[in-house]
């Protein structure tokens, strides 16, 4: 299936589907007249007497050097090759494909001055499965994601490396095998390719979508834990949350009420329970999860705008002027990535405290120590809880802001940068950690609910427990839980845990 994208109006749901399902993409042909007009204006400027940055001049600190019209193609090719300096592991293919689609969307706005052939080649690569090998390190988030995007550009001119049908090969060979021809770059086209925030934005979007899924799954695991420790649902009362008015909090409480509706475990201790209040990790679940949902929603708004933005330089304005600006500075993406990181860390932090609650017999309302039926001989979930603590602490460190860092580069021409690239890239590691924390909580809560038999949990939570039990049997005698934790984390990351509980959980 090919997704049609309209420059300036692509929605995040469509882009998430493209990312998750590796869709091909086409740019709405209604965008072509504006693209052609801007390309014509750049071609005119390339042969003119006036200096136009990146069209007939050098780049960065070398912008004062004039370039002859006969050297235009060499200038743009050299720019791509000289900037392809990325290091580190290769970015995963779905996120590279998203980055490519975002670049096509940006070029399709008709302000970058490139020929339509450049957009068509990106479309052809997506359709054929030609995925450039893009090292994840090397961008400081201004002047655009220069190094990562140069590795995309290198393949488009027949250089660099790419994968095709799972095989890694030279970029030119990949294009040839797919029946595609490399481009000879025209004026400004190399600069338009590498100037922009598409690497940072693609990584931030991937981090956002994974975090949103994990946050929804955390409402399932939180509800399971609440039943496992026989906690009160009074803190979920709608009026409490309406009185505060925070939308995420209201949605989280509503989701938990719906998930727990019909629980025999809950009904069994409404009367005669000597406990007055539960610990904060139980009582304040909607406040914490809801705040995280709101943060993620705010980040989504920023990234939805950025996904449709023109972020290269210079830009061809509506009156034909070619003007240098600074849209390549990825500060909005850096801020959004920092918000996502905070949400991930806090969802994991409160989940880890719930795990700690379940394994502690002084707090778990008569569950056996470490959730094992034979404590002493068996250690049960003792070290699974320690693992969750290690992951939680790692995420706390990773959540420190990246956007407040900056360092001058390029002979002090680029003297303030956003650090959006690694700010966004760290989200993948944080989300992996969070999925494992929530996976451990799911396993522990299912074990705890098992100890409450013959009392049953709610119908929706019972279906979640069944999904957990399909990948991890109850823990009797000790065994290695590493495979169980990995399988439970997969339930979180795939959305299967949320789906098993009935879906429709607060977005």
Tab-separated table of C-alpha atoms in Angstrom:
chain	number	residue	atom	x	y	z
A	1	UNK	CA	0.000	0.000	0.000
A	2	UNK	CA	1.205	3.481	-0.903
A	3	UNK	CA	0.389	6.430	1.345
A	4	UNK	CA	-0.459	9.742	-0.339
A	5	UNK	CA	1.078	12.694	1.485
A	6	UNK	CA	0.002	16.295	1.001
A	7	UNK	CA	2.823	18.735	1.817
A	8	UNK	CA	1.897	20.907	4.766
A	9	UNK	CA	-1.030	18.688	5.773
A	10	UNK	CA	0.312	15.233	6.651
A	11	UNK	CA	-1.174	13.949	9.914
A	12	UNK	CA	0.654	11.944	12.548
A	13	UNK	CA	-1.680	8.942	12.298
A	14	UNK	CA	-0.769	8.528	8.624
A	15	UNK	CA	2.930	8.933	9.343
A	16	UNK	CA	2.782	6.433	12.210
A	17	UNK	CA	1.145	3.896	9.902
A	18	UNK	CA	3.861	4.522	7.307
A	19	UNK	CA	6.516	3.961	9.989
A	20	UNK	CA	5.017	0.862	11.559
A	21	UNK	CA	4.011	-0.847	8.308
A	22	UNK	CA	6.906	0.300	6.062
A	23	UNK	CA	4.519	1.865	3.559
A	24	UNK	CA	5.629	3.460	0.332
A	25	UNK	CA	4.746	7.144	-0.033
A	26	UNK	CA	3.851	9.525	-2.830
A	27	UNK	CA	3.655	13.287	-2.695
A	28	UNK	CA	0.379	14.815	-3.904
A	29	UNK	CA	0.932	15.902	-7.515
A	30	UNK	CA	-0.897	19.141	-6.789
A	31	UNK	CA	2.350	20.235	-5.150
A	32	UNK	CA	4.367	20.053	-8.358
A	33	UNK	CA	3.729	23.520	-9.847
A	34	UNK	CA	5.123	25.246	-6.761
A	35	UNK	CA	8.125	22.905	-6.728
A	36	UNK	CA	8.845	23.559	-10.412
A	37	UNK	CA	8.490	27.318	-9.989
A	38	UNK	CA	10.950	27.427	-7.091
A	39	UNK	CA	13.426	25.236	-8.978
A	40	UNK	CA	13.240	27.630	-11.919
A	41	UNK	CA	13.955	30.573	-9.664
A	42	UNK	CA	17.033	28.843	-8.211
A	43	UNK	CA	18.304	27.938	-11.686
A	44	UNK	CA	17.977	31.581	-12.676
A	45	UNK	CA	19.876	32.706	-9.580
A	46	UNK	CA	22.650	30.186	-10.195
A	47	UNK	CA	23.574	31.943	-13.404
A	48	UNK	CA	23.095	35.470	-12.085
A	49	UNK	CA	25.552	38.034	-10.833
A	50	UNK	CA	24.202	38.293	-7.282
A	51	UNK	CA	25.653	36.035	-4.596
A	52	UNK	CA	23.034	33.588	-3.313
A	53	UNK	CA	24.078	31.389	-0.407
A	54	UNK	CA	24.502	27.736	-1.318
A	55	UNK	CA	23.499	28.352	-4.924
A	56	UNK	CA	26.604	30.081	-6.265
A	57	UNK	CA	28.643	30.345	-3.062
A	58	UNK	CA	30.432	28.027	-0.690
A	59	UNK	CA	28.879	26.869	2.571
A	60	UNK	CA	29.045	27.899	6.227
A	61	UNK	CA	32.221	29.848	6.934
A	62	UNK	CA	33.053	29.584	3.204
A	63	UNK	CA	29.898	31.438	2.118
A	64	UNK	CA	31.960	34.372	0.846
A	65	UNK	CA	33.593	32.207	-1.837
A	66	UNK	CA	31.853	32.563	-5.225
A	67	UNK	CA	31.340	29.454	-7.342
A	68	UNK	CA	31.276	29.537	-11.138
A	69	UNK	CA	28.116	28.243	-12.889
A	70	UNK	CA	30.192	25.484	-14.495
A	71	UNK	CA	31.028	24.133	-11.026
A	72	UNK	CA	27.462	23.954	-9.705
A	73	UNK	CA	27.113	20.176	-9.989
A	74	UNK	CA	30.549	19.568	-8.447
A	75	UNK	CA	29.730	21.968	-5.595
A	76	UNK	CA	26.569	20.084	-4.638
A	77	UNK	CA	28.132	16.645	-5.033
A	78	UNK	CA	31.134	17.649	-2.932
A	79	UNK	CA	28.789	18.953	-0.264
A	80	UNK	CA	27.059	15.567	0.053
A	81	UNK	CA	30.277	13.557	0.094
A	82	UNK	CA	32.134	15.853	2.506
A	83	UNK	CA	29.237	15.881	4.962
A	84	UNK	CA	28.685	12.114	5.019
A	85	UNK	CA	30.703	11.770	8.226
A	86	UNK	CA	28.272	9.864	10.460
A	87	UNK	CA	29.481	7.210	12.871
A	88	UNK	CA	27.889	4.555	15.047
A	89	UNK	CA	25.251	1.938	14.423
A	90	UNK	CA	22.863	2.252	11.506
A	91	UNK	CA	19.459	3.789	12.139
A	92	UNK	CA	16.729	1.152	11.945
A	93	UNK	CA	15.113	0.890	8.513
A	94	UNK	CA	11.563	1.995	9.454
A	95	UNK	CA	12.876	5.251	10.897
A	96	UNK	CA	15.123	5.859	7.871
A	97	UNK	CA	12.064	5.402	5.668
A	98	UNK	CA	10.136	7.865	7.819
A	99	UNK	CA	13.017	10.334	7.527
A	100	UNK	CA	12.887	9.964	3.735
A	101	UNK	CA	9.141	10.581	3.667
A	102	UNK	CA	9.568	13.677	5.836
A	103	UNK	CA	12.257	14.989	3.498
A	104	UNK	CA	9.959	14.481	0.499
A	105	UNK	CA	7.168	16.286	2.357
A	106	UNK	CA	9.450	19.223	3.093
A	107	UNK	CA	10.730	19.479	-0.469
A	108	UNK	CA	7.148	19.213	-1.701
A	109	UNK	CA	6.228	22.505	-0.065
A	110	UNK	CA	7.861	24.272	-3.018
A	111	UNK	CA	10.201	26.507	-1.037
A	112	UNK	CA	13.455	24.523	-1.357
A	113	UNK	CA	14.165	25.149	-5.024
A	114	UNK	CA	14.782	21.526	-6.054
A	115	UNK	CA	13.560	19.751	-9.163
A	116	UNK	CA	10.618	17.337	-8.918
A	117	UNK	CA	13.024	14.545	-9.952
A	118	UNK	CA	14.517	14.615	-6.457
A	119	UNK	CA	11.140	13.947	-4.847
A	120	UNK	CA	10.416	11.253	-7.435
A	121	UNK	CA	13.657	9.446	-6.605
A	122	UNK	CA	12.809	9.398	-2.885
A	123	UNK	CA	9.387	7.973	-3.802
A	124	UNK	CA	11.024	5.350	-5.999
A	125	UNK	CA	13.453	4.321	-3.259
A	126	UNK	CA	10.599	3.929	-0.762
A	127	UNK	CA	8.575	1.870	-3.228
A	128	UNK	CA	11.497	-0.403	-4.126
A	129	UNK	CA	12.812	-0.796	-0.576
A	130	UNK	CA	16.155	0.979	-1.105
A	131	UNK	CA	17.058	2.079	2.437
A	132	UNK	CA	20.208	4.187	2.907
A	133	UNK	CA	22.558	3.135	5.702
A	134	UNK	CA	22.426	6.140	8.028
A	135	UNK	CA	24.794	6.173	11.032
A	136	UNK	CA	23.003	7.540	14.085
A	137	UNK	CA	25.759	9.811	15.416
A	138	UNK	CA	27.143	13.007	13.975
A	139	UNK	CA	24.379	15.621	14.092
A	140	UNK	CA	24.225	18.471	16.595
A	141	UNK	CA	20.786	19.537	15.385
A	142	UNK	CA	21.865	22.691	13.506
A	143	UNK	CA	22.578	23.532	10.688
A	144	UNK	CA	20.099	20.738	10.226
A	145	UNK	CA	20.946	17.059	10.571
A	146	UNK	CA	23.858	17.447	8.185
A	147	UNK	CA	25.716	14.155	8.576
A	148	UNK	CA	22.732	11.767	8.719
A	149	UNK	CA	20.947	13.434	5.815
A	150	UNK	CA	24.178	13.424	3.792
A	151	UNK	CA	24.130	9.623	3.994
A	152	UNK	CA	20.666	9.722	2.408
A	153	UNK	CA	21.927	12.135	-0.226
A	154	UNK	CA	24.969	9.970	-0.936
A	155	UNK	CA	22.791	7.061	-2.013
A	156	UNK	CA	20.686	9.373	-4.170
A	157	UNK	CA	23.806	10.330	-6.166
A	158	UNK	CA	24.955	6.724	-6.430
A	159	UNK	CA	27.400	6.753	-3.530
A	160	UNK	CA	27.248	5.603	0.087
A	161	UNK	CA	25.621	2.369	1.196
A	162	UNK	CA	22.065	1.052	1.260
A	163	UNK	CA	20.134	-2.099	1.984
A	164	UNK	CA	17.813	-3.766	-0.486
A	165	UNK	CA	15.835	-6.889	0.381
A	166	UNK	CA	17.935	-7.358	3.499
A	167	UNK	CA	21.271	-7.121	1.677
A	168	UNK	CA	23.747	-4.321	2.373
A	169	UNK	CA	25.479	-3.003	-0.743
A	170	UNK	CA	26.920	0.080	-2.410
A	171	UNK	CA	24.336	2.813	-2.906
A	172	UNK	CA	24.751	2.863	-6.671
A	173	UNK	CA	24.315	-0.897	-6.864
A	174	UNK	CA	21.136	-0.704	-4.787
A	175	UNK	CA	19.653	1.921	-7.095
A	176	UNK	CA	20.592	-0.106	-10.169
A	177	UNK	CA	19.102	-3.295	-8.743
A	178	UNK	CA	15.864	-1.406	-8.084
A	179	UNK	CA	15.790	0.037	-11.610
A	180	UNK	CA	16.477	3.567	-10.381
A	181	UNK	CA	19.016	6.074	-11.694
A	182	UNK	CA	21.161	8.309	-9.467
A	183	UNK	CA	20.738	12.051	-9.656
A	184	UNK	CA	23.170	14.616	-10.945
A	185	UNK	CA	22.468	17.406	-8.530
A	186	UNK	CA	21.428	20.834	-9.727
A	187	UNK	CA	21.849	24.190	-7.980
A	188	UNK	CA	21.130	24.051	-4.232
A	189	UNK	CA	19.892	20.458	-4.385
A	190	UNK	CA	22.620	18.983	-2.222
A	191	UNK	CA	22.092	21.736	0.319
A	192	UNK	CA	18.317	21.165	0.325
A	193	UNK	CA	18.896	17.483	1.047
A	194	UNK	CA	21.193	17.860	4.039
A	195	UNK	CA	19.786	21.052	5.551
A	196	UNK	CA	16.759	20.099	7.603
A	197	UNK	CA	15.536	18.443	10.776
A	198	UNK	CA	14.166	15.237	9.283
A	199	UNK	CA	16.548	12.835	11.061
A	200	UNK	CA	15.833	14.366	14.463
A	201	UNK	CA	12.112	14.608	13.744
A	202	UNK	CA	11.854	11.011	12.548
A	203	UNK	CA	13.646	9.727	15.656
A	204	UNK	CA	11.518	11.916	17.916
A	205	UNK	CA	8.316	10.721	16.256
A	206	UNK	CA	9.353	7.087	16.640
A	207	UNK	CA	10.079	7.800	20.304
A	208	UNK	CA	6.738	9.552	20.715
A	209	UNK	CA	4.701	6.700	19.248
A	210	UNK	CA	6.474	4.084	21.332
A	211	UNK	CA	6.051	6.204	24.468
A	212	UNK	CA	2.337	6.731	23.820
A	213	UNK	CA	1.824	2.991	23.432
A	214	UNK	CA	3.788	2.277	26.610
A	215	UNK	CA	1.864	4.926	28.555
A	216	UNK	CA	-1.420	3.307	27.534
A	217	UNK	CA	-0.084	-0.119	28.501
A	218	UNK	CA	0.937	1.302	31.863
A	219	UNK	CA	-2.722	1.953	32.661
A	220	UNK	CA	-3.338	-1.774	32.170
A	221	UNK	CA	-0.402	-2.798	34.360
A	222	UNK	CA	-1.352	-0.182	36.970
A	223	UNK	CA	-4.880	-1.583	37.118
A	224	UNK	CA	-3.548	-5.126	37.424
A	225	UNK	CA	-1.307	-4.066	40.303
A	226	UNK	CA	-4.153	-2.222	42.022
A	227	UNK	CA	-6.162	-5.449	42.055
A	228	UNK	CA	-3.164	-7.602	42.985
A	229	UNK	CA	-2.502	-5.608	46.174
A	230	UNK	CA	-6.224	-5.175	46.838
A	231	UNK	CA	-5.886	-1.401	46.784
A	232	UNK	CA	-8.692	1.119	46.911
A	233	UNK	CA	-10.303	2.475	43.774
A	234	UNK	CA	-11.702	5.486	45.634
A	235	UNK	CA	-8.875	7.694	44.252
A	236	UNK	CA	-10.297	7.018	40.784
A	237	UNK	CA	-13.605	8.739	41.569
A	238	UNK	CA	-14.466	11.057	38.635
A	239	UNK	CA	-15.164	14.153	40.694
A	240	UNK	CA	-11.663	14.136	42.201
A	241	UNK	CA	-10.173	14.518	38.746
A	242	UNK	CA	-12.820	16.898	37.450
A	243	UNK	CA	-12.016	19.222	40.340
A	244	UNK	CA	-8.433	19.449	39.156
A	245	UNK	CA	-9.325	19.615	35.478
A	246	UNK	CA	-6.151	18.201	33.940
A	247	UNK	CA	-7.318	16.327	30.808
A	248	UNK	CA	-4.746	13.532	30.896
A	249	UNK	CA	-5.482	12.838	34.541
A	250	UNK	CA	-9.225	12.695	33.855
A	251	UNK	CA	-8.662	10.312	30.939
A	252	UNK	CA	-6.278	8.069	32.914
A	253	UNK	CA	-8.693	7.731	35.838
A	254	UNK	CA	-11.570	6.951	33.471
A	255	UNK	CA	-9.505	4.305	31.720
A	256	UNK	CA	-8.586	2.632	35.008
A	257	UNK	CA	-12.193	2.657	36.217
A	258	UNK	CA	-13.273	0.963	32.999
A	259	UNK	CA	-10.475	-1.599	33.178
A	260	UNK	CA	-11.313	-2.562	36.763
A	261	UNK	CA	-15.103	-2.612	36.416
A	262	UNK	CA	-16.565	-5.903	37.666
A	263	UNK	CA	-13.564	-7.038	39.713
A	264	UNK	CA	-14.524	-9.481	42.460
A	265	UNK	CA	-11.206	-8.745	44.140
A	266	UNK	CA	-12.118	-5.079	44.444
A	267	UNK	CA	-15.604	-5.778	45.752
A	268	UNK	CA	-14.268	-8.180	48.398
A	269	UNK	CA	-12.571	-5.466	50.468
A	270	UNK	CA	-14.810	-2.423	50.115
A	271	UNK	CA	-16.002	-2.999	53.666
A	272	UNK	CA	-13.869	-3.688	56.733
A	273	UNK	CA	-10.523	-2.767	55.172
A	274	UNK	CA	-8.373	-1.319	57.976
A	275	UNK	CA	-6.152	0.577	55.538
A	276	UNK	CA	-7.022	4.246	55.228
A	277	UNK	CA	-4.830	5.295	52.302
A	278	UNK	CA	-2.630	3.503	49.799
A	279	UNK	CA	0.930	4.634	48.983
A	280	UNK	CA	1.307	7.323	46.344
A	281	UNK	CA	2.303	4.867	43.611
A	282	UNK	CA	-1.258	3.524	43.840
A	283	UNK	CA	-3.217	6.570	44.953
A	284	UNK	CA	-1.628	9.030	42.510
A	285	UNK	CA	-1.576	6.847	39.408
A	286	UNK	CA	-3.953	9.030	37.353
A	287	UNK	CA	-2.075	12.180	38.326
A	288	UNK	CA	1.282	10.805	37.162
A	289	UNK	CA	0.162	8.827	34.119
A	290	UNK	CA	-2.187	11.631	33.113
A	291	UNK	CA	0.550	14.252	33.295
A	292	UNK	CA	2.720	12.005	31.111
A	293	UNK	CA	-0.098	11.648	28.581
A	294	UNK	CA	-0.492	15.427	28.482
A	295	UNK	CA	3.252	15.932	27.965
A	296	UNK	CA	3.228	13.436	25.117
A	297	UNK	CA	0.265	15.221	23.593
A	298	UNK	CA	2.110	18.533	23.727
A	299	UNK	CA	5.164	16.973	22.090
A	300	UNK	CA	2.931	15.459	19.416
A	301	UNK	CA	1.615	18.913	18.564
A	302	UNK	CA	5.132	20.271	18.071
A	303	UNK	CA	6.290	17.290	16.045
A	304	UNK	CA	3.169	17.300	13.889
A	305	UNK	CA	4.030	20.841	12.825
A	306	UNK	CA	7.705	19.965	12.297
A	307	UNK	CA	6.820	16.926	10.166
A	308	UNK	CA	5.229	19.321	7.665
A	309	UNK	CA	7.809	22.078	7.932
A	310	UNK	CA	10.307	23.474	5.461
A	311	UNK	CA	13.601	23.431	7.347
A	312	UNK	CA	16.385	23.888	4.816
A	313	UNK	CA	18.216	27.077	3.852
A	314	UNK	CA	18.053	29.346	1.943
A	315	UNK	CA	14.340	29.335	1.061
A	316	UNK	CA	12.514	30.497	-2.048
A	317	UNK	CA	9.780	32.797	-0.824
A	318	UNK	CA	6.438	33.419	-2.488
A	319	UNK	CA	7.631	36.637	-4.158
A	320	UNK	CA	10.645	34.900	-5.675
A	321	UNK	CA	13.209	36.106	-3.163
A	322	UNK	CA	15.834	33.561	-2.095
A	323	UNK	CA	16.499	34.339	1.554
A	324	UNK	CA	18.783	32.829	4.182
A	325	UNK	CA	17.157	32.041	7.513
A	326	UNK	CA	17.467	29.543	10.331
A	327	UNK	CA	14.642	26.998	10.044
A	328	UNK	CA	17.241	24.239	10.196
A	329	UNK	CA	17.754	24.903	13.924
A	330	UNK	CA	16.001	21.966	15.595
A	331	UNK	CA	15.233	23.591	18.954
A	332	UNK	CA	11.501	22.722	18.765
A	333	UNK	CA	12.390	19.072	18.180
A	334	UNK	CA	14.932	19.110	21.005
A	335	UNK	CA	12.362	20.505	23.431
A	336	UNK	CA	9.788	17.930	22.294
A	337	UNK	CA	12.302	15.098	22.731
A	338	UNK	CA	13.106	16.291	26.253
A	339	UNK	CA	9.394	16.316	27.126
A	340	UNK	CA	8.983	12.781	25.796
A	341	UNK	CA	11.988	11.661	27.828
A	342	UNK	CA	10.480	13.114	31.013
A	343	UNK	CA	7.209	11.288	30.379
A	344	UNK	CA	8.965	7.977	29.715
A	345	UNK	CA	11.043	8.295	32.870
A	346	UNK	CA	8.074	9.091	35.105
A	347	UNK	CA	5.815	6.360	33.744
A	348	UNK	CA	8.637	3.923	34.482
A	349	UNK	CA	9.404	5.419	37.894
A	350	UNK	CA	5.904	4.974	39.280
A	351	UNK	CA	5.566	1.522	37.686
A	352	UNK	CA	8.761	0.428	39.398
A	353	UNK	CA	7.407	1.534	42.765
A	354	UNK	CA	4.316	-0.575	42.142
A	355	UNK	CA	6.544	-3.595	41.484
A	356	UNK	CA	8.397	-2.893	44.733
A	357	UNK	CA	5.061	-2.717	46.537
A	358	UNK	CA	4.001	-6.141	45.268
A	359	UNK	CA	7.147	-7.967	46.358
A	360	UNK	CA	7.129	-6.432	49.861
A	361	UNK	CA	4.871	-8.445	52.201
A	362	UNK	CA	4.516	-5.491	54.560
A	363	UNK	CA	2.843	-3.448	51.815
A	364	UNK	CA	1.237	-5.982	49.475
A	365	UNK	CA	-1.727	-6.887	51.723
A	366	UNK	CA	-0.779	-10.477	52.463
A	367	UNK	CA	0.823	-11.489	49.181
A	368	UNK	CA	3.746	-13.880	49.843
A	369	UNK	CA	7.239	-12.377	49.972
A	370	UNK	CA	8.591	-11.761	46.458
A	371	UNK	CA	5.442	-13.374	45.030
A	372	UNK	CA	6.717	-16.920	45.399
A	373	UNK	CA	4.580	-19.691	46.927
A	374	UNK	CA	7.613	-21.050	48.794
A	375	UNK	CA	9.741	-18.094	49.966
A	376	UNK	CA	13.153	-18.887	51.336
A	377	UNK	CA	13.816	-21.878	49.148
A	378	UNK	CA	12.736	-19.699	46.225
A	379	UNK	CA	13.507	-16.042	45.547
A	380	UNK	CA	10.588	-15.448	43.187
A	381	UNK	CA	10.465	-11.922	41.773
A	382	UNK	CA	13.276	-10.599	43.999
A	383	UNK	CA	15.759	-9.865	41.218
A	384	UNK	CA	13.134	-9.056	38.613
A	385	UNK	CA	12.285	-6.114	40.872
A	386	UNK	CA	15.972	-5.200	41.089
A	387	UNK	CA	16.187	-5.272	37.293
A	388	UNK	CA	13.246	-2.893	37.100
A	389	UNK	CA	15.016	-0.568	39.542
A	390	UNK	CA	18.156	-0.595	37.389
A	391	UNK	CA	16.154	0.268	34.277
A	392	UNK	CA	14.253	2.998	36.106
A	393	UNK	CA	17.476	4.587	37.320
A	394	UNK	CA	19.028	4.427	33.859
A	395	UNK	CA	16.014	6.220	32.407
A	396	UNK	CA	16.260	8.912	35.070
A	397	UNK	CA	19.785	9.696	33.905
A	398	UNK	CA	18.810	9.574	30.236
A	399	UNK	CA	15.943	11.984	30.925
A	400	UNK	CA	18.317	14.834	31.720
A	401	UNK	CA	17.714	17.540	29.099
A	402	UNK	CA	19.722	17.595	25.906
A	403	UNK	CA	18.296	20.892	24.655
A	404	UNK	CA	20.184	22.898	27.276
A	405	UNK	CA	23.502	21.742	25.846
A	406	UNK	CA	25.217	23.547	23.002
A	407	UNK	CA	28.664	23.799	21.531
A	408	UNK	CA	29.989	26.038	18.741
A	409	UNK	CA	30.900	24.301	15.486
A	410	UNK	CA	32.112	25.132	11.978
A	411	UNK	CA	34.630	27.792	12.976
A	412	UNK	CA	32.051	29.480	15.227
A	413	UNK	CA	29.674	30.177	12.348
A	414	UNK	CA	27.234	27.684	13.826
A	415	UNK	CA	27.682	28.855	17.388
A	416	UNK	CA	24.446	27.661	19.023
A	417	UNK	CA	23.011	24.237	18.299
A	418	UNK	CA	20.030	22.226	19.562
A	419	UNK	CA	21.401	18.714	20.200
A	420	UNK	CA	18.027	17.455	18.971
A	421	UNK	CA	19.498	14.440	17.201
A	422	UNK	CA	20.809	12.542	20.190
A	423	UNK	CA	18.020	14.007	22.314
A	424	UNK	CA	15.581	12.222	20.024
A	425	UNK	CA	17.735	9.157	19.484
A	426	UNK	CA	17.969	8.354	23.213
A	427	UNK	CA	14.214	7.837	23.300
A	428	UNK	CA	14.578	4.430	21.640
A	429	UNK	CA	16.731	3.171	24.502
A	430	UNK	CA	14.445	4.718	27.091
A	431	UNK	CA	11.353	3.154	25.534
A	432	UNK	CA	13.041	-0.249	25.497
A	433	UNK	CA	13.792	0.158	29.202
A	434	UNK	CA	10.218	1.237	29.916
A	435	UNK	CA	8.764	-1.733	28.050
A	436	UNK	CA	10.806	-4.070	30.231
A	437	UNK	CA	9.743	-2.287	33.433
A	438	UNK	CA	6.096	-2.592	32.418
A	439	UNK	CA	6.662	-6.187	31.338
A	440	UNK	CA	8.006	-7.009	34.805
A	441	UNK	CA	5.035	-5.264	36.383
A	442	UNK	CA	2.639	-7.248	34.197
A	443	UNK	CA	4.271	-10.538	35.235
A	444	UNK	CA	4.301	-9.616	38.920
A	445	UNK	CA	0.710	-8.374	38.910
A	446	UNK	CA	-0.542	-11.486	37.122
A	447	UNK	CA	1.242	-13.567	39.758
A	448	UNK	CA	-0.317	-11.494	42.533
A	449	UNK	CA	-3.809	-11.778	41.065
A	450	UNK	CA	-3.314	-15.537	40.915
A	451	UNK	CA	-2.802	-15.582	44.671
A	452	UNK	CA	-6.207	-13.905	45.158
A	453	UNK	CA	-8.108	-16.907	43.738
A	454	UNK	CA	-10.891	-17.872	43.951
A	455	UNK	CA	-11.636	-14.153	43.728
A	456	UNK	CA	-11.454	-13.003	40.135
A	457	UNK	CA	-10.234	-9.778	38.629
A	458	UNK	CA	-12.364	-7.806	36.154
A	459	UNK	CA	-13.275	-9.296	32.762
A	460	UNK	CA	-11.004	-6.888	30.881
A	461	UNK	CA	-8.055	-7.454	33.203
A	462	UNK	CA	-8.662	-11.204	33.071
A	463	UNK	CA	-8.096	-11.015	29.310
A	464	UNK	CA	-4.857	-9.126	29.930
A	465	UNK	CA	-3.774	-11.830	32.392
A	466	UNK	CA	-4.591	-14.467	29.769
A	467	UNK	CA	-2.320	-12.691	27.270
A	468	UNK	CA	0.454	-12.638	29.874
A	469	UNK	CA	-0.089	-16.312	30.684
A	470	UNK	CA	0.141	-17.167	26.992
A	471	UNK	CA	3.821	-16.157	27.083
A	472	UNK	CA	4.670	-16.809	30.755
A	473	UNK	CA	3.194	-19.496	33.027
A	474	UNK	CA	2.744	-18.773	36.748
A	475	UNK	CA	5.969	-18.861	38.735
A	476	UNK	CA	6.171	-21.819	41.098
A	477	UNK	CA	9.692	-23.069	41.688
A	478	UNK	CA	12.374	-20.604	40.655
A	479	UNK	CA	13.362	-20.421	37.004
A	480	UNK	CA	15.154	-17.875	34.881
A	481	UNK	CA	12.668	-15.076	34.248
A	482	UNK	CA	14.727	-13.401	31.527
A	483	UNK	CA	12.738	-15.028	28.664
A	484	UNK	CA	9.461	-14.207	30.422
A	485	UNK	CA	10.478	-10.576	30.868
A	486	UNK	CA	11.454	-10.291	27.204
A	487	UNK	CA	8.147	-11.817	26.120
A	488	UNK	CA	6.146	-9.548	28.422
A	489	UNK	CA	8.047	-6.491	27.146
A	490	UNK	CA	7.077	-7.543	23.621
A	491	UNK	CA	3.414	-7.558	24.691
A	492	UNK	CA	3.851	-3.925	25.731
A	493	UNK	CA	5.781	-2.783	22.642
A	494	UNK	CA	3.529	-4.544	20.152
A	495	UNK	CA	0.347	-3.158	21.681
A	496	UNK	CA	-0.880	-6.693	22.395
A	497	UNK	CA	-1.318	-6.104	26.124
A	498	UNK	CA	-3.451	-3.033	25.536
A	499	UNK	CA	-5.444	-4.869	22.865
A	500	UNK	CA	-6.044	-7.865	25.133
A	501	UNK	CA	-7.544	-5.522	27.734
A	502	UNK	CA	-10.010	-4.230	25.181
A	503	UNK	CA	-8.118	-1.295	23.649
A	504	UNK	CA	-9.616	2.162	23.570
A	505	UNK	CA	-7.406	3.282	26.454
A	506	UNK	CA	-6.710	6.984	27.009
A	507	UNK	CA	-4.574	8.432	24.231
